[in-house]
Structures are given as C-alpha cells and as structure tokens.
Coordinates of C-alpha atoms in Angstrom, one line a residue:
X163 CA 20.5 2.6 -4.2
X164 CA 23.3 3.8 -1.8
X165 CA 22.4 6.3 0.7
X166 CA 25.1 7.2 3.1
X167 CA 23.5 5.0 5.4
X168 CA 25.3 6.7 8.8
X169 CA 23.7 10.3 8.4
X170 CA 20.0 9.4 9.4
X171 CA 21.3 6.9 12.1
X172 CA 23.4 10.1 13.8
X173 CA 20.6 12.3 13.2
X174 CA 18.0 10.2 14.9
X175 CA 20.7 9.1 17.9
X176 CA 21.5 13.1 18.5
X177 CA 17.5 13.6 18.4
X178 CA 16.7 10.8 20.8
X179 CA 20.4 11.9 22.7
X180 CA 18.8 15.5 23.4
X181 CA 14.8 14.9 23.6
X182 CA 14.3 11.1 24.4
X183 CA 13.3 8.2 22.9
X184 CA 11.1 8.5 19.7
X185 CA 7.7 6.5 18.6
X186 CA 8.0 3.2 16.2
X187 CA 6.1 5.6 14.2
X188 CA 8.4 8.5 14.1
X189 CA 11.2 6.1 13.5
X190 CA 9.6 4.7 10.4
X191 CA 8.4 7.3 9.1
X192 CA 11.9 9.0 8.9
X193 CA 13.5 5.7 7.9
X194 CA 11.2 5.5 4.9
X195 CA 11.3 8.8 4.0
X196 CA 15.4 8.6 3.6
X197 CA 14.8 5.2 1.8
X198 CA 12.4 5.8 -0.9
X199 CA 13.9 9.3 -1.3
X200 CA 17.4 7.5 -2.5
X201 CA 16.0 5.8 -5.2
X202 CA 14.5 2.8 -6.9
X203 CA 14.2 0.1 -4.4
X204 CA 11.8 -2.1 -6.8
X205 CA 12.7 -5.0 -9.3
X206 CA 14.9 -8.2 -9.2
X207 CA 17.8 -5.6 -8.5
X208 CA 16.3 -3.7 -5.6
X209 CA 15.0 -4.8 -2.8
X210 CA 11.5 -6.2 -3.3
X211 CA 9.1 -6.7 -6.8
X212 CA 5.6 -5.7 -6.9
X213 CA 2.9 -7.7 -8.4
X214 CA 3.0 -4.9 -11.4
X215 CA 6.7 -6.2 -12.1
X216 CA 6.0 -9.4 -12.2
X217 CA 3.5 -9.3 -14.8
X218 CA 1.7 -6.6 -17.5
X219 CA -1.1 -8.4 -16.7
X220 CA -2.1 -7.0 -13.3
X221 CA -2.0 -4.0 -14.4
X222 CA -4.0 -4.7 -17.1
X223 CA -6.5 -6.3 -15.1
X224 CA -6.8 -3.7 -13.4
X225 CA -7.2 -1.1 -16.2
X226 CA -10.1 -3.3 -17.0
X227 CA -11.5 -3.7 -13.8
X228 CA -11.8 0.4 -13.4
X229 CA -12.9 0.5 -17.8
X230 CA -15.8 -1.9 -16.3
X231 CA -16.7 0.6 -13.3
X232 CA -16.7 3.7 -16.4
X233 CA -18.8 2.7 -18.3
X234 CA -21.1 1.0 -16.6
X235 CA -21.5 4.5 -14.6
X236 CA -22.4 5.7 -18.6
X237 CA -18.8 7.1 -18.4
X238 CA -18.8 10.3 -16.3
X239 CA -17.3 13.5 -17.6
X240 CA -14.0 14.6 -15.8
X241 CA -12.9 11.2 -14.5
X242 CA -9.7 11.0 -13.2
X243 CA -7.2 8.2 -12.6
X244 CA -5.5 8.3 -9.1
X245 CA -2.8 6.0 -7.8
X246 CA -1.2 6.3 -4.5
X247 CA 3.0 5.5 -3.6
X248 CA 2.8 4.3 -7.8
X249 CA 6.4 2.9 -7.7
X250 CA 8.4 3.0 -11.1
X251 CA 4.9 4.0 -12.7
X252 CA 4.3 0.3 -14.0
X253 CA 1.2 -0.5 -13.4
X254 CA -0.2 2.3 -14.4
X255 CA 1.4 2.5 -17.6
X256 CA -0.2 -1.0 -18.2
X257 CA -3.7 -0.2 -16.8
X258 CA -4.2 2.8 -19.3
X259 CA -3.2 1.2 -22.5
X260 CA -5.7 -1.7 -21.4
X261 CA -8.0 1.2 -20.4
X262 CA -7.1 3.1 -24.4
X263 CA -8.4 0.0 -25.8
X264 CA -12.2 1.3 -24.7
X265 CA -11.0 5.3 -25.8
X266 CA -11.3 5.9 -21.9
X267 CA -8.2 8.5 -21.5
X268 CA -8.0 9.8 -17.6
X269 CA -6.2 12.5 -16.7
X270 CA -3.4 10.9 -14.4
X271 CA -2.4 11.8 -10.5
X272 CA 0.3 10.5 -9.1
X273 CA 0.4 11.1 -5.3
X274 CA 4.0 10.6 -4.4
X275 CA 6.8 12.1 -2.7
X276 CA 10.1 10.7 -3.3
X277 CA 11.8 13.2 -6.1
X278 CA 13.9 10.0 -7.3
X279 CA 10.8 7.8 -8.1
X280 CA 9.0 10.3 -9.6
X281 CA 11.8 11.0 -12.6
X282 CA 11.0 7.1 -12.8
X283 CA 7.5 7.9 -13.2
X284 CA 7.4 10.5 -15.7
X285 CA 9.4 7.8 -18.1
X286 CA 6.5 5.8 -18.0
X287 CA 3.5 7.5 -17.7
X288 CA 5.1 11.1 -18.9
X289 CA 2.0 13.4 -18.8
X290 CA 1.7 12.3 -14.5
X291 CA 0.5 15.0 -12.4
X292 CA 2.0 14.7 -8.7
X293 CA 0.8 15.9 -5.6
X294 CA 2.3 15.5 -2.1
X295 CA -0.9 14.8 -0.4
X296 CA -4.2 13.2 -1.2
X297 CA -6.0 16.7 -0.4
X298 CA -4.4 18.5 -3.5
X299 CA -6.2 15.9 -5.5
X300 CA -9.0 17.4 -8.4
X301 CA -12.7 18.2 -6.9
X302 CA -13.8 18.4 -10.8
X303 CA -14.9 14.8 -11.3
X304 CA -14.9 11.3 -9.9
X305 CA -11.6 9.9 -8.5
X306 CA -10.7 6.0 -9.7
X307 CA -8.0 5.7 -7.0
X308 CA -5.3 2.7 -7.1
X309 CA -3.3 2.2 -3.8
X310 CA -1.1 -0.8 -4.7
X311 CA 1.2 -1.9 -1.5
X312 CA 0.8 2.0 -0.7
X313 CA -1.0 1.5 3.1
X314 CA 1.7 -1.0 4.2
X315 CA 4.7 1.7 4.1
X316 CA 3.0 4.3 6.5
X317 CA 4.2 4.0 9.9
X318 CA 2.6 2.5 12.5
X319 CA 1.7 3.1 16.0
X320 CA 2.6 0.3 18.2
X321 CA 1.2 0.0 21.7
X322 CA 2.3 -2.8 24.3
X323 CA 0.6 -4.0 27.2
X324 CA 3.6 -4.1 30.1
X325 CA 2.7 -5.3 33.9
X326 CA 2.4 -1.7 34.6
X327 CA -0.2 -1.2 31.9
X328 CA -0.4 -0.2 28.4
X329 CA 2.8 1.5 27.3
X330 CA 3.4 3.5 23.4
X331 CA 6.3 1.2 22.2
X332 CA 9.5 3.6 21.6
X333 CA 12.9 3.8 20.2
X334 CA 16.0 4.5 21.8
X335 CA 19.4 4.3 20.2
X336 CA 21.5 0.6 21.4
X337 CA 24.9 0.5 19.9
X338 CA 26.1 2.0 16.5
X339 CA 23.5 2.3 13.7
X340 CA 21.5 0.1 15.9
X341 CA 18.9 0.8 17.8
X342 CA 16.1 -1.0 19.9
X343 CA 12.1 -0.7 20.9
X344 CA 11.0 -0.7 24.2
X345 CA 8.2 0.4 26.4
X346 CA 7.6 4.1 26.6
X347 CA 6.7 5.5 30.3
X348 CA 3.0 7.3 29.9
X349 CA -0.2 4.7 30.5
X350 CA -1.9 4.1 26.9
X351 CA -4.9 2.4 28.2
X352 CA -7.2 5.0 26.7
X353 CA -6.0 3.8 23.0
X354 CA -6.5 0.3 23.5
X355 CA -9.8 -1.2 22.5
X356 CA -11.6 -2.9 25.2
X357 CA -11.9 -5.9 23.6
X358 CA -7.9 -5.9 24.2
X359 CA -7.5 -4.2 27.5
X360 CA -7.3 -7.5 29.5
X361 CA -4.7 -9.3 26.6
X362 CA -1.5 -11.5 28.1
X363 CA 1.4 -9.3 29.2
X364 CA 3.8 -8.7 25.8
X365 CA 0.9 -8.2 23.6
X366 CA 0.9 -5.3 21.2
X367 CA -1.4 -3.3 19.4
X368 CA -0.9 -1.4 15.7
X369 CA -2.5 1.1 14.4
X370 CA -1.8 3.6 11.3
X371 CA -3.2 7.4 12.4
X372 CA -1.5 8.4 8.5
X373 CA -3.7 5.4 7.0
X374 CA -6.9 6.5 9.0
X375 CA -6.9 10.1 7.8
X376 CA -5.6 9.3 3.8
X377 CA -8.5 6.6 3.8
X378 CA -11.2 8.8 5.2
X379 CA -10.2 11.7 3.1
X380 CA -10.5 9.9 0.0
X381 CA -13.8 8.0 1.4
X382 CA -15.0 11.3 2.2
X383 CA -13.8 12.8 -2.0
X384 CA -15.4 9.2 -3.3
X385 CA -18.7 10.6 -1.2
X386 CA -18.7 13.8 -2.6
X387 CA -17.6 13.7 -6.3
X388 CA -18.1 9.7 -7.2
X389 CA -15.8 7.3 -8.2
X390 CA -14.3 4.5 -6.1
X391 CA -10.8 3.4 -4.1
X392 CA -9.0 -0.3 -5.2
X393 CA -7.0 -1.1 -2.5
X394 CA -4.4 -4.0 -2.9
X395 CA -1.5 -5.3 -0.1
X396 CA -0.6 -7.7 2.5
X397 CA -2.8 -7.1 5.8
X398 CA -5.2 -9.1 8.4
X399 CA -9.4 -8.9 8.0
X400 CA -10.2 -9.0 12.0
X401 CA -9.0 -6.9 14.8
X402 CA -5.7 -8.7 16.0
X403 CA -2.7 -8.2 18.6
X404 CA 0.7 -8.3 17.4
X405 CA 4.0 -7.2 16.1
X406 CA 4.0 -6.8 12.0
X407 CA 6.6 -4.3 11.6
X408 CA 9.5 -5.5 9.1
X409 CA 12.1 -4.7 7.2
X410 CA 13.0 -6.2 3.8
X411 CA 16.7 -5.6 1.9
X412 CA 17.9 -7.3 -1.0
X413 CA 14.8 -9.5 -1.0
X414 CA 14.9 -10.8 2.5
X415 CA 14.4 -10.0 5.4
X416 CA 16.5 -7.9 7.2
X417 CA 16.3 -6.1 11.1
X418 CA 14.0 -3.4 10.9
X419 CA 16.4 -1.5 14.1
X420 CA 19.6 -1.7 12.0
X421 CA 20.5 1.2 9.8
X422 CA 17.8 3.0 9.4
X423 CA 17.2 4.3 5.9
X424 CA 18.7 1.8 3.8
X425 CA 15.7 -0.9 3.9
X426 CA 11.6 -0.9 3.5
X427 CA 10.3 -0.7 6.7
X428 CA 6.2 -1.8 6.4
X429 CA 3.4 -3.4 8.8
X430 CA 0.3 -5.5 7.4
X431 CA -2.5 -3.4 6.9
X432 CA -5.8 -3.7 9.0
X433 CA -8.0 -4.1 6.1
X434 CA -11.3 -3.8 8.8
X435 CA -10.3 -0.8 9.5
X436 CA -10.3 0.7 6.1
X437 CA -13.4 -1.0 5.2
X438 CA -15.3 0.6 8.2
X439 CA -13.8 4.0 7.4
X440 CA -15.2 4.0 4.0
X441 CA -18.6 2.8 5.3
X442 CA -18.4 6.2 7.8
X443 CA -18.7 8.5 4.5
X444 CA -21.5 6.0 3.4
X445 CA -19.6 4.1 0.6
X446 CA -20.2 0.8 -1.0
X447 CA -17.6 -2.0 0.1
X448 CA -16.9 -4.8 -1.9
X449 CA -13.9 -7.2 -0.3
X450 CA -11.9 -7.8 1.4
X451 CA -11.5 -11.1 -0.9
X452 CA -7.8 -12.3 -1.9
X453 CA -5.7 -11.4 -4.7
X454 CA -5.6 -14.8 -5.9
X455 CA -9.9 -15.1 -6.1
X456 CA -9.8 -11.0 -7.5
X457 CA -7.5 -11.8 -10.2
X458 CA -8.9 -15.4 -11.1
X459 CA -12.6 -13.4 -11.5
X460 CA -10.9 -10.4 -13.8
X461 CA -9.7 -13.3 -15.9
X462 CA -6.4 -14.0 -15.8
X463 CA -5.8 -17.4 -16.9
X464 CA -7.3 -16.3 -19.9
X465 CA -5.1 -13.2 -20.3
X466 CA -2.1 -15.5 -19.6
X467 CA -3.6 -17.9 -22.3
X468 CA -3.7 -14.8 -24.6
X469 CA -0.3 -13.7 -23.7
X470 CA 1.4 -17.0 -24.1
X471 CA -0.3 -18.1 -28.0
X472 CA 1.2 -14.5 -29.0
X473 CA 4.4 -15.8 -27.7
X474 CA 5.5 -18.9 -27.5
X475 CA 8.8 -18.8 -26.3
X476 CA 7.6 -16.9 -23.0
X477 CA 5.1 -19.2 -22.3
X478 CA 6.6 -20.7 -19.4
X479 CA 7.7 -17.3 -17.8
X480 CA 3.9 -15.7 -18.7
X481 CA 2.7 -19.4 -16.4
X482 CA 4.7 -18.7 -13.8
X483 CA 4.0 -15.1 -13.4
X484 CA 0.8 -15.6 -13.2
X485 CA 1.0 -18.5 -10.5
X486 CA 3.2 -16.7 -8.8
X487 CA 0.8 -13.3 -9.0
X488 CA -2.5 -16.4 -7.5
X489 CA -1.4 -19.1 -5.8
X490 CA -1.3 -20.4 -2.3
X491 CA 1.9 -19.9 -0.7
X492 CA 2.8 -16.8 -2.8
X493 CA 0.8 -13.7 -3.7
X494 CA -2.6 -15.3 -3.9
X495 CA -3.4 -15.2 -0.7
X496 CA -1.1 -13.3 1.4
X497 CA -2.4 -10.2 -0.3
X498 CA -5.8 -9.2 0.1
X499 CA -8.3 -6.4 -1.9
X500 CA -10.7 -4.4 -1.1
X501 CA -13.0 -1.6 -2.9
X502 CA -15.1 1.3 -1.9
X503 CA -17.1 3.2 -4.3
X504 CA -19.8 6.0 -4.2
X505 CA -23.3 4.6 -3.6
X506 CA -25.0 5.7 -6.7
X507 CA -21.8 4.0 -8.8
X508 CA -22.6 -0.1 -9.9
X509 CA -21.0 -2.9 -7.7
X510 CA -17.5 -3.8 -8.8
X511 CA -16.4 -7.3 -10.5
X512 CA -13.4 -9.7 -9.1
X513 CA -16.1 -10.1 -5.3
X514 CA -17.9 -12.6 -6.1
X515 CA -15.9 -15.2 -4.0
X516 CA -15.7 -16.4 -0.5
X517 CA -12.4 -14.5 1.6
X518 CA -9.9 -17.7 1.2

C-alpha cells in the first residue's frame, strides 16, 4: 500500500491554514478514510493481522456460534448475515462454510467503504452485498451482525480537562507532514460526565459519536426484526480517563500526528457503552467476557486438536495460532466480546465465564 502520502497532509494543513485547527475526530476520520481506501493494510505484509488471519478457526467458531443462535431460534425465515469493516472477507468466508455444514446459507452484507477492500472481498465471499451505511441494511428478517475490530477505527472525540476548564482536544498543523493536538478554546464542561468533572488537570475524555449512533441503529434493527450483534476488539469495560488514540505501521507502533493517511489510526473501544446502548432498545446482553474465555467455551482446543490430527505437519503452527488467538499476554485478554440479541431470541454460548 503506497498512497502519495503528501496530498492529505497538504490538504488538511491548507484546511486548518484557512478555517483553524480541526477535531482529533475529524483528523482521524480523514486519515482513515485515505488509508483504508489505498488498499490492503492486513496480513504479515501490511500493517497489522486480525485474529481471522491468524487462524480458520475463529472464523469458524464463530460460524458456529451464530449456527447455534439459528437454530435454536427454530431457524427464522429471511436471516441474514451482517458483518461490519469485514477486512479481506476472511472470516466470513470461514464462518459460512462452518455455517454450510448445518445447510444454514445467509444472504451476506458487507458494510464497507473502501473500494480497494471490497475487490478483496468479492474474491472471497463473491455473492457479498455492500452497503455504505448500516441503515441500507434488509428490514426482511433478522440481522446476525459481526463487527470484528470494526468499532476501534471510528474516530474519536477527545476532550481534556485544561486549568481553564474542559477544552475539545484539536489539531493544528506543526512542521511538514506533522502535526500536533492541543487544547481547543470553547469550555466542554457540558460533555463531561460528572463523575469526571473534578479529574487532575491533563486528563482526557474519549468518546465515539459514529460508534453511538451505528450501535444504537443496529440495537434499535435487532429490536425490531430479531437477530443479534457479536462484537469483538480491544477496549475498556468501565468508564475511564485517558488517551487511547494510536497509530500502528508495519506492525508497530508508529506516531499517530505523522503523515496522516499512510497508518491505522484506532482508540480502545468503551465496551460499557455499547452494552448500555443495546439495553436502551431493550436487548439481551451477554459479555463483555474475553476473547480468550469466548473462544476456550466455543471449543477451540478441540478444533485445534481436529485441525492438527488432519495435518500433522502444521501441528505446531495450528498450537500456536491458537495460543496466540487465547492467551494472556496476546489476544486473549486484550480483546474483549460482547453480544446483544433480541429478547425473544435464546441466550448465546462462549458467556459462561467470569470477565478475566
């Protein structure tokens, strides 16, 4: 991936030149959009790997985990299969043939933007619809939604508390492709929570306006036509103060200020949050527990057991996949997952343990 990575830098210093600075939201949301729009950032060569290329078998799992929540509804006509930001298409091409095993065939929705990712898509999953926003979704049947580190690429609000007061964090243009954040000049104090207004001076506060309204649109779809929402990615469980925006390139870490465009720019995601806005439209929640407890509970040793009698000679790879997909210190527990599901649909598997 190799965007001319001046072109969004001048674009956003003229903007900020002729109107002021900009919001850490507005400046991520245009760095991400000129990112993901380049190419494929996923895999050993990209940037960063998702848990889906790492292994078949979390996508697998979780093509069994939504086959469980089918059929134990008595498998409802026009069910659809939903997956938000789906990357290269990976793990759903794993989830449905683990789902074709039980003859349950969903139509398939792809909610995506990037035209490069989704001629990536198509190769793997090639009868994909796409839609540009969760609202052109079907209203036929019961969504089964997937958003796989989808929540932790929308941009963030960041609010800091100053000696003058609250203050929207901002971005103005330093040197270069470089810029820098600092506090805006308009009092925020009526967007702070109270529990937070009297916090050290330096402390800031995130919040996701993009992630609010996608999750309580879908809450409100889950509400009204059945189904329910599998959310999966790195966040926090409790309300919190701090700084979370960061920027990964060739699998480290890189400044999220510096050239805008050419890294993936995300925050942790405030998995309270999401839990309380699906319990606004009256859904179910199950979670947040961690990936490591959710996978364990779907079974994957014993898929990894399976995986690795068929073929010997990956056993050690299959192992450390899934180790890597579980354990302490890796995937296991930095990522956490939550579901939501319509009241009248049965309680989900993979919740039975304690948060870790």
């Amino acid at each position: 991936m190799s965007p001319d990575t001046g072109q969004l830098a001048l674009r956003l210093a003229k903007q900020i030149e002729g109107s002021g600075p900009i919001s850490v939201a507005e400046y991520m949301r245009a760095s991400n959009g000129e990112y993901y729009g380049a190419g494929d950032p996923f895999g050993v060569e990209g940037d960063f790997i998702t848990a889906p290329e790492i292994s078949q078998m979390f996508g697998e799992l979780i093509g069994m985990w939504l086959t469980d929540l089918y059929l134990r509804q008595n498998s409802p006509a026009n069910c659809h299969y939903v997956e938000l930001g789906p990357g290269r298409g990976t793990l759903a091409a794993d989830a449905l043939r683990a789902m074709s095993k039980f003859e349950f065939a969903p139509p398939v929705h792809f909610v995506e933007t990037s035209e490069a990712l989704r001629v990536q898509q198509l190769q793997n999953v090639p009868l994909a619809t796409f839609h540009e926003r969760v609202e052109s979704l079907p209203t036929d049947g019961p969504l089964l939604i997937v958003a796989n580190e989808f929540f932790d690429a929308l941009p963030i609000r960041q609010l800091i508390l100053t000696h003058a007061g609250w203050r929207e964090r901002v971005v103005v243009r330093d040197r270069g492709t470089k810029f820098a954040a600092m506090p805006g000049s308009y009092p925020m104090e009526g967007s702070v929570p109270a529990a937070f207004q009297n916090s050290p001076v330096g402390s800031i506060f995130e919040s996701s306006p993009d992630t609010a309204a996608i999750m309580y649109e879908l809450s409100n779809r889950i509400a009204t036509q059945g189904g329910a929402i599998l959310v999966i990615d790195y966040g926090y469980t409790q309300p919190g103060l701090g700084s979370t925006l960061q920027a990964v390139k060739a699998h480290d870490y890189a400044d999220p200020f510096l050239d805008p465009g050419t890294c993936d720019l995300t925050a942790h995601v405030n998995f309270f949050e999401l839990a309380n806005l699906a319990r606004m439209r009256n859904l179910v929640v199950a979670g947040p527990t961690t990936q490591g407890i959710f996978l364990s509970a779907l079974g994957i040793g014993q898929r990894a057991l399976a995986l690795a009698e068929a073929s010997p000679d990956r056993r050690e790879d299959i192992f450390t996949a899934r180790d890597r997909l579980i354990k302490t210190g890796e995937m296991g527990t930095l990522f956490k997952v939550l579901a939501a599901h319509a009241p009248d649909w049965p309680a989900p598997e993979g919740f039975g343990g304690p948060l870790a």
